[in-house]
Short mmCIF file of C-alpha atoms in Angstrom, two decimals:
data_model
loop_
_atom_site.label_atom_id
_atom_site.label_comp_id
_atom_site.label_asym_id
_atom_site.label_seq_id
_atom_site.Cartn_x
_atom_site.Cartn_y
_atom_site.Cartn_z
CA MET H 21 20.05 -13.09 -11.45
CA LYS H 22 18.38 -9.95 -12.78
CA THR H 23 20.48 -6.84 -13.22
CA GLU H 24 19.28 -3.48 -11.97
CA ASP H 25 18.43 -2.56 -15.56
CA ASP H 26 15.82 -5.27 -16.17
CA THR H 27 14.03 -5.36 -12.81
CA VAL H 28 11.71 -2.72 -14.25
CA GLN H 29 11.17 -2.36 -17.99
CA PHE H 30 10.00 0.64 -19.99
CA THR H 31 8.47 0.50 -23.45
CA VAL H 32 6.26 2.70 -25.58
CA GLU H 33 3.47 0.93 -27.44
CA GLY H 34 1.65 3.28 -29.76
CA ARG H 35 0.98 6.38 -27.67
CA THR H 36 1.01 4.44 -24.38
CA ALA H 37 4.14 4.25 -22.23
CA VAL H 38 4.32 0.94 -20.34
CA ILE H 39 6.07 0.21 -17.05
CA THR H 40 6.53 -3.49 -16.31
CA LEU H 41 7.77 -4.48 -12.86
CA ASN H 42 9.97 -7.46 -13.64
CA ARG H 43 10.86 -9.37 -10.47
CA PRO H 44 8.19 -12.09 -10.65
CA LYS H 45 10.03 -14.47 -8.32
CA ALA H 46 10.01 -11.72 -5.66
CA LEU H 47 6.39 -10.80 -6.47
CA ASN H 48 7.78 -7.69 -8.17
CA ALA H 49 8.84 -6.18 -4.84
CA LEU H 50 10.23 -2.67 -5.22
CA THR H 51 13.89 -1.85 -4.76
CA HIS H 52 15.36 1.63 -4.48
CA PRO H 53 16.82 1.54 -8.03
CA MET H 54 13.41 0.51 -9.40
CA VAL H 55 11.74 3.47 -7.69
CA LEU H 56 14.33 5.91 -9.02
CA ARG H 57 14.04 4.59 -12.57
CA MET H 58 10.23 4.74 -12.49
CA ASP H 59 10.36 8.33 -11.28
CA ARG H 60 12.79 9.36 -14.03
CA ALA H 61 10.68 7.67 -16.71
CA LEU H 62 7.46 9.30 -15.52
CA ALA H 63 9.15 12.71 -15.43
CA ALA H 64 10.36 12.25 -19.03
CA TRP H 65 6.99 10.98 -20.32
CA GLU H 66 5.21 13.88 -18.66
CA ARG H 67 6.99 16.20 -21.12
CA ASP H 68 6.94 13.84 -24.13
CA PRO H 69 4.25 14.79 -26.69
CA ALA H 70 4.45 11.29 -28.18
CA VAL H 71 3.09 9.77 -24.92
CA ASP H 72 -0.61 10.23 -24.15
CA GLN H 73 -0.99 7.82 -21.22
CA VAL H 74 0.97 5.48 -18.95
CA LEU H 75 0.26 1.84 -18.04
CA VAL H 76 1.85 0.02 -15.09
CA ARG H 77 1.71 -3.77 -14.76
CA GLY H 78 3.58 -6.64 -13.11
CA ALA H 79 5.42 -9.50 -14.77
CA GLY H 80 4.32 -13.06 -14.02
CA GLU H 81 0.99 -14.43 -12.90
CA ARG H 82 1.06 -13.71 -9.17
CA GLY H 83 0.59 -9.99 -8.83
CA LEU H 84 1.43 -6.41 -9.63
CA CYS H 85 3.67 -5.84 -6.60
CA ALA H 86 3.92 -7.24 -3.07
CA GLY H 87 5.46 -4.04 -1.70
CA GLY H 88 8.94 -2.89 -0.81
CA ASP H 89 11.91 -5.16 -0.19
CA ILE H 90 11.29 -5.74 3.51
CA ARG H 91 14.32 -7.99 3.95
CA ALA H 92 16.45 -4.97 3.07
CA ILE H 93 14.50 -2.87 5.60
CA HIS H 94 15.06 -5.60 8.24
CA ASP H 95 18.81 -5.59 7.61
CA ASP H 96 18.95 -1.80 7.63
CA ALA H 97 17.03 -1.54 10.90
CA LYS H 98 19.29 -4.12 12.55
CA ALA H 99 22.38 -2.28 11.37
CA GLY H 100 21.06 1.13 12.37
CA THR H 101 21.87 2.61 8.95
CA THR H 102 19.87 5.04 6.78
CA ALA H 103 19.18 3.13 3.56
CA SER H 104 15.48 2.64 4.38
CA ALA H 105 14.91 6.33 5.06
CA GLU H 106 16.55 7.18 1.73
CA PHE H 107 14.37 4.59 -0.02
CA TRP H 108 11.18 5.92 1.57
CA ARG H 109 12.11 9.49 0.72
CA ASP H 110 12.26 8.61 -2.99
CA GLU H 111 9.35 6.15 -2.87
CA TYR H 112 6.98 8.68 -1.33
CA ARG H 113 8.05 11.28 -3.90
CA LEU H 114 7.12 8.76 -6.59
CA ASN H 115 3.73 8.19 -4.92
CA ALA H 116 3.09 11.94 -4.95
CA ARG H 117 4.12 12.20 -8.61
CA ILE H 118 1.69 9.40 -9.56
CA ALA H 119 -1.16 11.06 -7.68
CA ARG H 120 -0.58 14.36 -9.49
CA TYR H 121 0.31 12.90 -12.88
CA PRO H 122 -1.11 15.08 -15.66
CA LYS H 123 -1.68 12.22 -18.10
CA PRO H 124 -3.89 9.16 -17.56
CA TYR H 125 -2.01 6.68 -15.35
CA VAL H 126 -3.52 3.20 -15.70
CA ALA H 127 -2.64 0.59 -13.07
CA LEU H 128 -3.42 -3.08 -13.65
CA MET H 129 -3.92 -4.25 -10.05
CA ASP H 130 -4.11 -7.94 -10.91
CA GLY H 131 -3.15 -10.52 -8.27
CA ILE H 132 -1.29 -9.42 -5.15
CA VAL H 133 -1.09 -5.65 -4.62
CA MET H 134 0.24 -4.86 -1.16
CA GLY H 135 2.11 -2.09 0.64
CA GLY H 136 4.35 -0.33 -1.85
CA GLY H 137 2.35 -1.96 -4.63
CA VAL H 138 -0.67 0.03 -3.47
CA GLY H 139 1.51 3.15 -3.53
CA ILE H 140 2.34 2.80 -7.23
CA SER H 141 -1.22 1.91 -8.25
CA ALA H 142 -3.98 3.23 -6.00
CA HIS H 143 -2.86 6.85 -6.37
CA GLY H 144 -3.26 6.58 -10.14
CA GLY H 145 -6.14 8.02 -12.11
CA VAL H 146 -7.38 4.72 -13.59
CA ARG H 147 -7.13 1.66 -11.31
CA VAL H 148 -8.19 -1.74 -12.64
CA VAL H 149 -8.78 -4.81 -10.46
CA THR H 150 -9.58 -8.39 -11.45
CA GLU H 151 -11.10 -11.46 -9.81
CA ARG H 152 -7.53 -12.38 -8.76
CA SER H 153 -6.82 -9.07 -7.01
CA ARG H 154 -5.81 -9.15 -3.34
CA VAL H 155 -5.25 -5.59 -2.20
CA ALA H 156 -3.87 -4.90 1.28
CA MET H 157 -1.85 -2.69 3.58
CA PRO H 158 -0.58 -5.47 5.89
CA GLU H 159 2.04 -3.45 7.79
CA THR H 160 0.78 -3.97 11.36
CA GLY H 161 1.67 -7.65 11.00
CA ILE H 162 5.37 -6.78 10.72
CA GLY H 163 5.42 -4.12 13.42
CA PHE H 164 5.10 -1.29 10.90
CA VAL H 165 2.45 1.29 9.95
CA PRO H 166 0.66 1.79 6.59
CA ASP H 167 2.71 4.15 4.44
CA VAL H 168 3.06 5.11 0.71
CA GLY H 169 -0.02 7.28 1.21
CA GLY H 170 -1.93 4.33 2.63
CA THR H 171 -3.24 6.29 5.60
CA TRP H 172 -4.52 8.95 3.15
CA LEU H 173 -6.36 6.31 1.08
CA LEU H 174 -7.71 4.29 4.01
CA GLY H 175 -8.63 7.41 5.96
CA ARG H 176 -10.98 8.34 3.13
CA ALA H 177 -12.68 4.96 2.69
CA PRO H 178 -16.43 4.91 3.49
CA GLY H 179 -17.32 4.73 7.18
CA ARG H 180 -14.67 2.89 9.17
CA LEU H 181 -13.71 0.41 6.46
CA GLY H 182 -10.24 1.90 6.18
CA THR H 183 -9.61 1.55 9.90
CA HIS H 184 -10.68 -2.10 9.71
CA LEU H 185 -8.29 -2.79 6.84
CA ALA H 186 -5.41 -0.86 8.42
CA LEU H 187 -5.58 -2.55 11.83
CA THR H 188 -6.25 -6.10 10.61
CA GLY H 189 -3.99 -5.84 7.57
CA GLY H 190 -6.66 -7.80 5.71
CA ALA H 191 -6.60 -8.24 1.93
CA VAL H 192 -9.67 -7.40 -0.13
CA GLY H 193 -10.87 -8.59 -3.51
CA ALA H 194 -12.13 -6.57 -6.45
CA ALA H 195 -15.60 -5.57 -5.20
CA ASP H 196 -14.30 -4.49 -1.80
CA ALA H 197 -11.36 -2.60 -3.33
CA LEU H 198 -13.92 -0.69 -5.41
CA LEU H 199 -16.09 -0.07 -2.33
CA CYS H 200 -13.13 1.24 -0.34
CA GLY H 201 -12.02 3.61 -3.08
CA LEU H 202 -8.80 1.72 -3.79
CA ALA H 203 -9.80 0.92 -7.40
CA ASP H 204 -12.12 2.20 -10.11
CA HIS H 205 -12.91 -0.60 -12.57
CA PHE H 206 -13.20 -4.39 -12.69
CA VAL H 207 -11.91 -6.25 -15.75
CA PRO H 208 -11.69 -10.07 -15.91
CA ALA H 209 -8.05 -11.16 -15.74
CA ALA H 210 -8.32 -13.09 -19.01
CA ARG H 211 -9.08 -9.84 -20.83
CA LEU H 212 -6.08 -7.86 -19.58
CA PRO H 213 -3.83 -8.74 -22.56
CA GLU H 214 -6.57 -7.63 -24.93
CA LEU H 215 -7.07 -4.43 -22.93
CA THR H 216 -3.34 -3.71 -22.98
CA THR H 217 -3.20 -4.15 -26.75
CA ALA H 218 -6.21 -1.87 -27.22
CA LEU H 219 -4.62 0.86 -25.08
CA ALA H 220 -1.72 1.09 -27.54
CA ALA H 221 -4.18 2.32 -30.16
CA ALA H 222 -6.68 4.49 -28.27
CA PRO H 223 -7.19 6.57 -25.10
CA VAL H 224 -8.15 4.70 -21.95
CA HIS H 225 -11.49 6.51 -21.62
CA GLU H 226 -12.49 5.11 -25.02
CA VAL H 227 -11.10 1.62 -24.47
CA LEU H 228 -11.99 0.71 -20.90
CA PRO H 229 -15.81 0.67 -21.22
CA ARG H 230 -15.49 -2.25 -23.65
CA TYR H 231 -13.76 -4.38 -21.02
CA ALA H 232 -15.20 -3.23 -17.68
CA ALA H 233 -17.61 -5.65 -16.01
CA THR H 234 -19.36 -6.30 -12.70
CA PRO H 235 -17.09 -7.94 -10.10
CA PRO H 236 -18.01 -10.97 -8.01
CA PRO H 237 -19.71 -9.95 -4.73
CA GLY H 238 -17.52 -8.71 -1.90
CA GLU H 239 -17.78 -9.13 1.87
CA LEU H 240 -17.45 -5.69 3.41
CA ALA H 241 -20.75 -4.07 2.36
CA ASP H 242 -22.74 -6.50 4.51
CA ARG H 243 -20.33 -5.99 7.42
CA ARG H 244 -20.57 -2.21 7.45
CA PRO H 245 -22.91 -2.06 10.51
CA TRP H 246 -20.49 -3.71 12.91
CA ILE H 247 -17.36 -2.33 11.24
CA ASP H 248 -18.61 1.26 11.43
CA HIS H 249 -19.71 0.85 15.06
CA CYS H 250 -16.69 -1.02 16.41
CA TYR H 251 -13.94 0.93 14.68
CA ALA H 252 -15.43 4.30 15.65
CA ALA H 253 -14.10 3.76 19.16
CA ASP H 254 -11.42 6.12 20.45
CA THR H 255 -8.77 3.52 21.28
CA VAL H 256 -7.56 0.19 19.92
CA GLU H 257 -8.48 -1.43 23.24
CA GLU H 258 -12.07 -0.24 22.93
CA ILE H 259 -12.22 -1.30 19.27
CA VAL H 260 -11.22 -4.82 20.31
CA GLU H 261 -13.78 -4.82 23.15
CA ARG H 262 -16.54 -3.79 20.77
CA LEU H 263 -15.53 -6.42 18.22
CA LEU H 264 -15.57 -9.18 20.84
CA ALA H 265 -18.92 -8.03 22.19
CA ASP H 266 -20.62 -7.73 18.81
CA GLY H 267 -21.71 -11.33 18.39
CA ASP H 268 -20.94 -11.60 14.68
CA PRO H 269 -18.36 -14.37 14.08
CA ALA H 270 -16.58 -12.13 11.57
CA ALA H 271 -16.23 -9.42 14.21
CA LYS H 272 -14.72 -11.89 16.66
CA GLU H 273 -12.33 -13.08 13.97
CA ALA H 274 -11.33 -9.46 13.30
CA ALA H 275 -10.60 -8.95 17.01
CA GLU H 276 -8.38 -12.02 17.09
CA THR H 277 -6.59 -10.82 13.98
CA VAL H 278 -5.97 -7.39 15.49
CA LEU H 279 -4.70 -8.87 18.75
CA ALA H 280 -2.04 -10.83 16.86
CA LYS H 281 -0.49 -7.62 15.48
CA SER H 282 2.15 -5.40 17.02
CA PRO H 283 0.50 -3.42 19.86
CA THR H 284 2.73 -0.42 19.17
CA ALA H 285 2.04 -0.52 15.43
CA LEU H 286 -1.70 -0.76 16.07
CA LYS H 287 -1.80 2.32 18.27
CA VAL H 288 0.43 4.33 15.97
CA THR H 289 -1.65 3.23 12.96
CA LEU H 290 -4.91 4.39 14.57
CA ALA H 291 -3.33 7.73 15.46
CA ALA H 292 -1.87 8.12 11.96
CA LEU H 293 -5.21 7.37 10.31
CA ARG H 294 -7.09 9.84 12.49
CA ARG H 295 -4.49 12.55 11.87
CA ALA H 296 -4.39 11.82 8.12
CA ALA H 297 -8.13 12.35 7.92
CA GLU H 298 -7.60 15.90 9.25
CA LEU H 299 -4.75 16.78 6.88
CA GLY H 300 -5.59 18.59 3.68
CA SER H 301 -3.43 16.89 1.08
CA LEU H 302 -1.67 13.66 0.19
CA GLU H 303 1.64 15.50 0.41
CA GLU H 304 1.03 16.45 4.05
CA VAL H 305 0.12 12.85 4.82
CA LEU H 306 3.26 11.55 3.10
CA VAL H 307 5.37 13.86 5.27
CA GLN H 308 3.62 12.45 8.34
CA GLU H 309 4.13 8.89 7.12
CA PHE H 310 7.81 9.57 6.48
CA ARG H 311 8.20 10.64 10.10
CA VAL H 312 6.36 7.56 11.34
CA SER H 313 8.31 5.19 9.09
CA CYS H 314 11.71 6.59 10.06
CA ASN H 315 10.86 6.47 13.75
CA ALA H 316 9.54 2.92 13.41
CA LEU H 317 13.03 1.86 12.32
CA ALA H 318 14.11 2.31 15.93
CA SER H 319 11.28 0.10 17.20
CA PRO H 320 12.17 -3.49 18.09
CA ASP H 321 8.86 -4.62 16.61
CA LEU H 322 9.82 -3.86 13.00
CA VAL H 323 12.89 -6.12 13.07
CA GLU H 324 11.00 -8.76 15.04
CA GLY H 325 7.95 -8.68 12.79
CA ILE H 326 9.97 -9.10 9.60
CA ARG H 327 12.04 -11.82 11.26
CA ALA H 328 8.93 -13.78 12.19
CA GLN H 329 7.09 -13.36 8.88
CA VAL H 330 9.86 -13.32 6.28
CA VAL H 331 13.28 -14.30 7.63
CA ASP H 332 12.68 -17.23 10.01
CA LYS H 333 9.02 -17.64 8.99
CA ASP H 334 8.02 -19.03 12.38
CA ARG H 335 4.96 -16.70 12.38
CA ASN H 336 5.50 -16.18 16.11
CA PRO H 337 6.59 -12.58 16.71
CA ARG H 338 7.47 -11.52 20.24
CA TRP H 339 6.26 -7.95 20.40
CA SER H 340 7.80 -5.40 22.77
CA PRO H 341 5.82 -4.24 24.63
CA PRO H 342 3.62 -7.32 24.31
CA ALA H 343 0.21 -5.85 25.19
CA LEU H 344 -1.86 -2.88 24.09
CA ALA H 345 -2.12 -1.62 27.67
CA ASP H 346 1.67 -1.38 27.85
CA VAL H 347 1.95 1.07 24.92
CA THR H 348 1.90 4.59 26.36
CA GLY H 349 0.91 7.92 24.84
CA PRO H 350 4.57 9.01 24.60
CA ASP H 351 5.40 5.70 22.85
CA VAL H 352 2.91 6.65 20.16
CA GLU H 353 3.76 10.33 20.03
CA ARG H 354 7.47 9.81 19.39
CA HIS H 355 6.61 8.30 16.00
CA PHE H 356 5.31 11.68 14.81
CA ALA H 357 8.46 13.65 15.63
CA PRO H 358 10.63 14.92 12.75
CA PRO H 359 13.35 12.35 12.01
CA ALA H 360 16.99 13.07 12.72
CA GLY H 361 17.80 13.03 9.00
CA GLY H 362 15.29 15.75 8.21
CA ASP H 363 11.70 15.79 6.94
CA LEU H 364 10.50 14.66 3.55
CA VAL H 365 10.33 17.61 1.13
CA LEU H 366 7.84 17.37 -1.73
#
């Protein structure tokens, strides 16, 4: 069993500080101690003249990070305690620090990068994907709403691509991550060790052009016409109606995917995305997301969604309320109220 001290490792190689998430059996899922240690290390390196740039990567072959420890969130929500809110408070502060980091922050988004994994990578200044990358904000499938600045990122994707990804929870590969503004460069996975070694000796802006390549084709560019039309609708119900009426098999599949998600989470997600697009900074969006996340803890769908997907793994959540039409305006609005424990302060 890993101790707290080795679940995330910190080294300095040349003039590059390296963060290695080291829980490969748990797909490098983030715990609260990991978040706190990353934040302390980044704060120290920010002031260290011996460090020119930072690299974050995941141990093992499966991915950078699958997100936060949602079993812990499930247990906290069932118990009615505050550990999740305290975790999110520190996690979102870390996301904001990464986004404003004054030195190059290089994220190797190889393999699975989901939820909290997006938060520690896609806000960085240099984001590298590979042919193995699967990038997603899959929260609606567990009765939750995209967080860690996810509504800020998705709200700024071209057209309505971000709304499509947020509501379906779908994972995208390298080309589509680049298209959506979630990544900057494609490097073949086999060349990542070589790239990492080179970064120890030279600045990323000098090194990366030697390794960057053209990714395999994506799927979303060709689907933009129906995505932009369908997801421009004012409500989730109308989005689904447009998807079903479109005639493209991929649109119908998207509708079926959306309808399997938590109705409450879907409506709150759409509202959060639309509001995030009107806010002026990532910090303002993180405050909004903190409110939504804390209020979602009181929703039966979060416990039920994690139970169905992760605990019992029956993949058969029983959402409450069960239908989109049953989710009222006040049901959505309560998610945006300041939480009892106080707002996030950045």
